[in-house]
């Protein structure tokens, strides 16, 4: 399979701060590649370098086999970016916005008109082509921004947290658009801090933390990282008397989180320590309401690798 994108030792420093730290990665043709990481992990900085919006401090990026700093126009023509912060002109109509951005990529005349209409239709704003975005909902603005990014039919489409702060209906619309664009032959890079979304649509995922890729693979491969872990959820009435530190000392327990009426205990799967855990809870006079073992998901993978929740 061909690589659409190759990143080698990509690094970005802001002063002394290293936002992206020697990242290397290949994205293959036809993938919906997920960039999953907490806020501040370095996702936007990375993709802004891929989209030539930001200059790297070190490292190289190849798009379709060509270095993007040596082939600026080629790289721009073949990339479409939907930025994290919506970038559209409020005082231009939906049509004018798409037409303006497509024009930047060199489309003219009849082709420009066709592609503009096609992109607006694609994001479900065909009927709204004469409307001004200032009257649009957040979801509609985001969809318009997607239309601006795809009208020139790029090979690689990058979407930076496109579903943050929008209604569920627009969210579903966007996720379906990603699938459709992919079926039409586009390779997609999709960044998010929502693991459910990434798990739902991405064919391969990189987990990013502190500017580094700490794991990479299909969701099945990522979950396989933690087959030696299990997560036990214990419903409790109150944790007032609970000594969390005592729980953490129990053999096999790797982390304990307390969320309202739920204790979430990560433990090595080969050690049967449930009796010890329950004993401790009873000793602390904690009323147990339920016990269940959770199947691992990407959140557990993230927690295992970083020791933190994705949304902390
Ligand atoms: N222009 C900038 N100047 C200084 N620091 C920045 C700049 N842009 C991003 N950062 C820092 O780099 C880190 C990564 O940011 P970002 O790439 O936006 O993360 P993410 O998109 O994963 O939330 C953060 O700590 C952020 O504060
Ligand atoms: Mg970001």
Short mmCIF file of N, CA and C and ligand atoms in Angstrom, two decimals, residues 38-45 47 84 160-161 191, ligand 2:
data_model
loop_
_atom_site.label_atom_id
_atom_site.label_comp_id
_atom_site.label_asym_id
_atom_site.label_seq_id
_atom_site.Cartn_x
_atom_site.Cartn_y
_atom_site.Cartn_z
N UNK A 38 -5.12 13.95 24.77
CA UNK A 38 -5.75 14.95 25.63
C UNK A 38 -5.45 16.36 25.10
N UNK A 39 -6.13 17.35 25.63
CA UNK A 39 -5.85 18.73 25.26
C UNK A 39 -4.40 19.06 25.59
N UNK A 40 -3.72 19.68 24.63
CA UNK A 40 -2.33 20.06 24.86
C UNK A 40 -1.33 18.99 24.47
N UNK A 41 -1.81 17.85 23.94
CA UNK A 41 -0.91 16.75 23.61
C UNK A 41 0.00 17.07 22.42
N UNK A 42 -0.44 18.00 21.56
CA UNK A 42 0.37 18.34 20.39
C UNK A 42 -0.28 17.98 19.07
N UNK A 43 -1.55 17.64 19.10
CA UNK A 43 -2.26 17.22 17.89
C UNK A 43 -2.34 18.35 16.86
N UNK A 44 -2.86 19.50 17.30
CA UNK A 44 -3.04 20.62 16.35
C UNK A 44 -1.70 21.09 15.80
N UNK A 45 -0.70 21.17 16.66
CA UNK A 45 0.62 21.61 16.21
C UNK A 45 1.13 20.67 15.11
N UNK A 47 -0.65 18.63 13.05
CA UNK A 47 -1.37 18.68 11.77
C UNK A 47 -1.22 20.04 11.11
N UNK A 84 -9.12 23.50 13.79
CA UNK A 84 -9.82 23.37 15.07
C UNK A 84 -10.71 24.60 15.32
N UNK A 160 -9.46 18.69 12.37
CA UNK A 160 -8.97 18.90 13.74
C UNK A 160 -10.14 19.12 14.70
N UNK A 161 -10.47 18.10 15.45
CA UNK A 161 -11.55 18.14 16.43
C UNK A 161 -12.83 18.75 15.84
N UNK A 191 -8.40 14.21 14.13
CA UNK A 191 -7.93 14.34 15.51
C UNK A 191 -9.11 14.54 16.45
MG1 LIG B 2 -5.90 20.95 19.18
#
